[in-house]
Amino acid sequence: MTVVDGEGEPAPKKKPEALEGRSPGQLMWLRFRRDRVGVISACVVIFFFVVAALAPVIAKLYGKDPYTLYAQEPDYPFLLDDFAMPTGGFGGVSGDFWFGVEPQLGRDVFTQLLYGMRTSLYMAVLVTVLSVGTGVLLGIVSGFFGGRVDYWLGRITDFFLAFPSQLFFIAFMPVVTALFVDPRDETPTYLRAVAIILVMWVLGWMGMARLVRSSALSLREREFVEAAKVSGASSWRIVRKEILPNIVTPILVQTTYILPSTILTIAFLSFVGVGFVEPTPDWGRMFATGARIYEQDPSYLLFPGGALVIFVLAFNLLGDSVRDAFDPKTGR
């Protein structure tokens, strides 16, 4: 049936609206934006990184630093009592010291927390990048080439997995520092940082390698990989164009779990005395101090403990949201 207008002429046909397709990345981003928990977690994580990056600026505006013993300054004569505990309530919280002061020494807790976050986050990011890069490289090589390459890389991975990581950290950290520093001298902070990074890197890539290897093994038999081989594509091109884009999701999700775990490990090393020591600000060192004086001043652990719990929880929730955004079948 022909549609006519008021003058009896055939009405022009409407052109069909063009359908705008979305890439997998756009669909992932759209699903992620709808996840309120994921968005809030991402904002919290970004806030922590921004605060850590701007720690010197914030400390300068605040007017304090994490190293000065303010209890010995003439401007604060009654900062600590006769038992070296903060005067006033809640650990000495006041307009001058927002998070209170450290018992026995009288240092500012707020700036210690800022610089402690900076130390832990920066080191955790570097360790995570190194561990993920090593695990992805060895996992792809092992899974794609198979055969003897897969066998020997698998045995190397099993060898490193056999180490009890926590005990190895405690036992090996003093050995690493003793190789470069005379036992009578104080170990420089940068050397401790390098030693922690190296030890955690050496013992932190195996889980990612196992994950990537299993994914590469399943993908190398797929039709599109076989078609690429038949067309004469090099192994590097197949890995870069066919294998790697299809395993980005598990790599990214696993990375969001590795980083908070690395932060906890760095804090653990400082807590047991083989990581950072006085006067370097660090989350783990603050926990070690709080564990010694929690009966006299339980409020000292509130701010560093709360900050660490919030960050780790937010990053784990962010990992769950990223996983659900990439694969909606796993949505909560």
PDB file of N, CA, C and O in Angstrom, residues 110-136:
ATOM      1  N   PHE A 110      49.891  12.441  60.918  1.00  0.00           N
ATOM      2  CA  PHE A 110      49.289  12.718  59.608  1.00  0.00           C
ATOM      3  C   PHE A 110      50.338  12.683  58.493  1.00  0.00           C
ATOM      4  O   PHE A 110      50.146  12.023  57.466  1.00  0.00           O
ATOM      5  N   THR A 111      51.451  13.376  58.675  1.00  0.00           N
ATOM      6  CA  THR A 111      52.482  13.370  57.634  1.00  0.00           C
ATOM      7  C   THR A 111      53.181  12.021  57.546  1.00  0.00           C
ATOM      8  O   THR A 111      53.609  11.618  56.464  1.00  0.00           O
ATOM      9  N   GLN A 112      53.299  11.315  58.674  1.00  0.00           N
ATOM     10  CA  GLN A 112      53.857   9.960  58.609  1.00  0.00           C
ATOM     11  C   GLN A 112      52.979   9.063  57.749  1.00  0.00           C
ATOM     12  O   GLN A 112      53.486   8.253  56.964  1.00  0.00           O
ATOM     13  N   LEU A 113      51.673   9.200  57.898  1.00  0.00           N
ATOM     14  CA  LEU A 113      50.754   8.398  57.095  1.00  0.00           C
ATOM     15  C   LEU A 113      50.846   8.774  55.621  1.00  0.00           C
ATOM     16  O   LEU A 113      50.839   7.903  54.745  1.00  0.00           O
ATOM     17  N   LEU A 114      50.945  10.070  55.319  1.00  0.00           N
ATOM     18  CA  LEU A 114      51.063  10.514  53.928  1.00  0.00           C
ATOM     19  C   LEU A 114      52.295   9.910  53.264  1.00  0.00           C
ATOM     20  O   LEU A 114      52.224   9.331  52.179  1.00  0.00           O
ATOM     21  N   TYR A 115      53.447  10.051  53.916  1.00  0.00           N
ATOM     22  CA  TYR A 115      54.678   9.553  53.328  1.00  0.00           C
ATOM     23  C   TYR A 115      54.749   8.024  53.378  1.00  0.00           C
ATOM     24  O   TYR A 115      55.390   7.406  52.522  1.00  0.00           O
ATOM     25  N   GLY A 116      54.099   7.418  54.388  1.00  0.00           N
ATOM     26  CA  GLY A 116      54.037   5.963  54.422  1.00  0.00           C
ATOM     27  C   GLY A 116      53.225   5.403  53.268  1.00  0.00           C
ATOM     28  O   GLY A 116      53.601   4.393  52.653  1.00  0.00           O
ATOM     29  N   MET A 117      52.116   6.060  52.944  1.00  0.00           N
ATOM     30  CA  MET A 117      51.338   5.669  51.769  1.00  0.00           C
ATOM     31  C   MET A 117      52.171   5.825  50.503  1.00  0.00           C
ATOM     32  O   MET A 117      52.132   4.958  49.610  1.00  0.00           O
ATOM     33  N   ARG A 118      52.895   6.901  50.411  1.00  0.00           N
ATOM     34  CA  ARG A 118      53.726   7.161  49.231  1.00  0.00           C
ATOM     35  C   ARG A 118      54.762   6.060  49.048  1.00  0.00           C
ATOM     36  O   ARG A 118      54.936   5.528  47.942  1.00  0.00           O
ATOM     37  N   THR A 119      55.436   5.685  50.127  1.00  0.00           N
ATOM     38  CA  THR A 119      56.449   4.631  50.050  1.00  0.00           C
ATOM     39  C   THR A 119      55.832   3.308  49.626  1.00  0.00           C
ATOM     40  O   THR A 119      56.322   2.639  48.706  1.00  0.00           O
ATOM     41  N   SER A 120      54.755   2.904  50.289  1.00  0.00           N
ATOM     42  CA  SER A 120      54.155   1.597  50.022  1.00  0.00           C
ATOM     43  C   SER A 120      53.539   1.518  48.632  1.00  0.00           C
ATOM     44  O   SER A 120      53.732   0.530  47.909  1.00  0.00           O
ATOM     45  N   LEU A 121      52.796   2.552  48.222  1.00  0.00           N
ATOM     46  CA  LEU A 121      52.106   2.512  46.935  1.00  0.00           C
ATOM     47  C   LEU A 121      53.095   2.519  45.775  1.00  0.00           C
ATOM     48  O   LEU A 121      52.947   1.753  44.813  1.00  0.00           O
ATOM     49  N   TYR A 122      54.095   3.371  45.837  1.00  0.00           N
ATOM     50  CA  TYR A 122      55.057   3.444  44.743  1.00  0.00           C
ATOM     51  C   TYR A 122      55.817   2.141  44.591  1.00  0.00           C
ATOM     52  O   TYR A 122      56.019   1.643  43.479  1.00  0.00           O
ATOM     53  N   MET A 123      56.253   1.572  45.707  1.00  0.00           N
ATOM     54  CA  MET A 123      56.979   0.308  45.629  1.00  0.00           C
ATOM     55  C   MET A 123      56.072  -0.823  45.155  1.00  0.00           C
ATOM     56  O   MET A 123      56.483  -1.676  44.365  1.00  0.00           O
ATOM     57  N   ALA A 124      54.835  -0.837  45.622  1.00  0.00           N
ATOM     58  CA  ALA A 124      53.907  -1.886  45.212  1.00  0.00           C
ATOM     59  C   ALA A 124      53.617  -1.812  43.716  1.00  0.00           C
ATOM     60  O   ALA A 124      53.522  -2.839  43.037  1.00  0.00           O
ATOM     61  N   VAL A 125      53.474  -0.600  43.187  1.00  0.00           N
ATOM     62  CA  VAL A 125      53.234  -0.444  41.745  1.00  0.00           C
ATOM     63  C   VAL A 125      54.424  -0.975  40.943  1.00  0.00           C
ATOM     64  O   VAL A 125      54.256  -1.702  39.948  1.00  0.00           O
ATOM     65  N   LEU A 126      55.642  -0.634  41.377  1.00  0.00           N
ATOM     66  CA  LEU A 126      56.829  -1.088  40.659  1.00  0.00           C
ATOM     67  C   LEU A 126      56.966  -2.611  40.718  1.00  0.00           C
ATOM     68  O   LEU A 126      57.234  -3.264  39.697  1.00  0.00           O
ATOM     69  N   VAL A 127      56.762  -3.189  41.897  1.00  0.00           N
ATOM     70  CA  VAL A 127      56.837  -4.648  42.027  1.00  0.00           C
ATOM     71  C   VAL A 127      55.758  -5.324  41.192  1.00  0.00           C
ATOM     72  O   VAL A 127      56.010  -6.346  40.525  1.00  0.00           O
ATOM     73  N   THR A 128      54.559  -4.769  41.187  1.00  0.00           N
ATOM     74  CA  THR A 128      53.465  -5.354  40.414  1.00  0.00           C
ATOM     75  C   THR A 128      53.756  -5.308  38.923  1.00  0.00           C
ATOM     76  O   THR A 128      53.521  -6.296  38.208  1.00  0.00           O
ATOM     77  N   VAL A 129      54.267  -4.189  38.424  1.00  0.00           N
ATOM     78  CA  VAL A 129      54.599  -4.076  36.997  1.00  0.00           C
ATOM     79  C   VAL A 129      55.659  -5.100  36.609  1.00  0.00           C
ATOM     80  O   VAL A 129      55.541  -5.794  35.588  1.00  0.00           O
ATOM     81  N   LEU A 130      56.700  -5.228  37.430  1.00  0.00           N
ATOM     82  CA  LEU A 130      57.761  -6.193  37.133  1.00  0.00           C
ATOM     83  C   LEU A 130      57.240  -7.628  37.188  1.00  0.00           C
ATOM     84  O   LEU A 130      57.548  -8.445  36.308  1.00  0.00           O
ATOM     85  N   SER A 131      56.456  -7.943  38.198  1.00  0.00           N
ATOM     86  CA  SER A 131      55.939  -9.303  38.348  1.00  0.00           C
ATOM     87  C   SER A 131      54.972  -9.661  37.227  1.00  0.00           C
ATOM     88  O   SER A 131      55.037 -10.755  36.657  1.00  0.00           O
ATOM     89  N   VAL A 132      54.075  -8.733  36.895  1.00  0.00           N
ATOM     90  CA  VAL A 132      53.106  -8.992  35.824  1.00  0.00           C
ATOM     91  C   VAL A 132      53.821  -9.114  34.490  1.00  0.00           C
ATOM     92  O   VAL A 132      53.522 -10.014  33.693  1.00  0.00           O
ATOM     93  N   GLY A 133      54.769  -8.222  34.210  1.00  0.00           N
ATOM     94  CA  GLY A 133      55.500  -8.301  32.949  1.00  0.00           C
ATOM     95  C   GLY A 133      56.261  -9.602  32.799  1.00  0.00           C
ATOM     96  O   GLY A 133      56.228 -10.249  31.736  1.00  0.00           O
ATOM     97  N   THR A 134      56.939 -10.031  33.870  1.00  0.00           N
ATOM     98  CA  THR A 134      57.682 -11.290  33.820  1.00  0.00           C
ATOM     99  C   THR A 134      56.742 -12.478  33.668  1.00  0.00           C
ATOM    100  O   THR A 134      56.987 -13.383  32.868  1.00  0.00           O
ATOM    101  N   GLY A 135      55.648 -12.480  34.434  1.00  0.00           N
ATOM    102  CA  GLY A 135      54.707 -13.586  34.353  1.00  0.00           C
ATOM    103  C   GLY A 135      54.036 -13.695  32.996  1.00  0.00           C
ATOM    104  O   GLY A 135      53.870 -14.797  32.462  1.00  0.00           O
ATOM    105  N   VAL A 136      53.659 -12.558  32.409  1.00  0.00           N
ATOM    106  CA  VAL A 136      53.022 -12.576  31.083  1.00  0.00           C
ATOM    107  C   VAL A 136      54.003 -13.072  30.028  1.00  0.00           C
ATOM    108  O   VAL A 136      53.655 -13.909  29.177  1.00  0.00           O
TER     109      VAL A 136
END
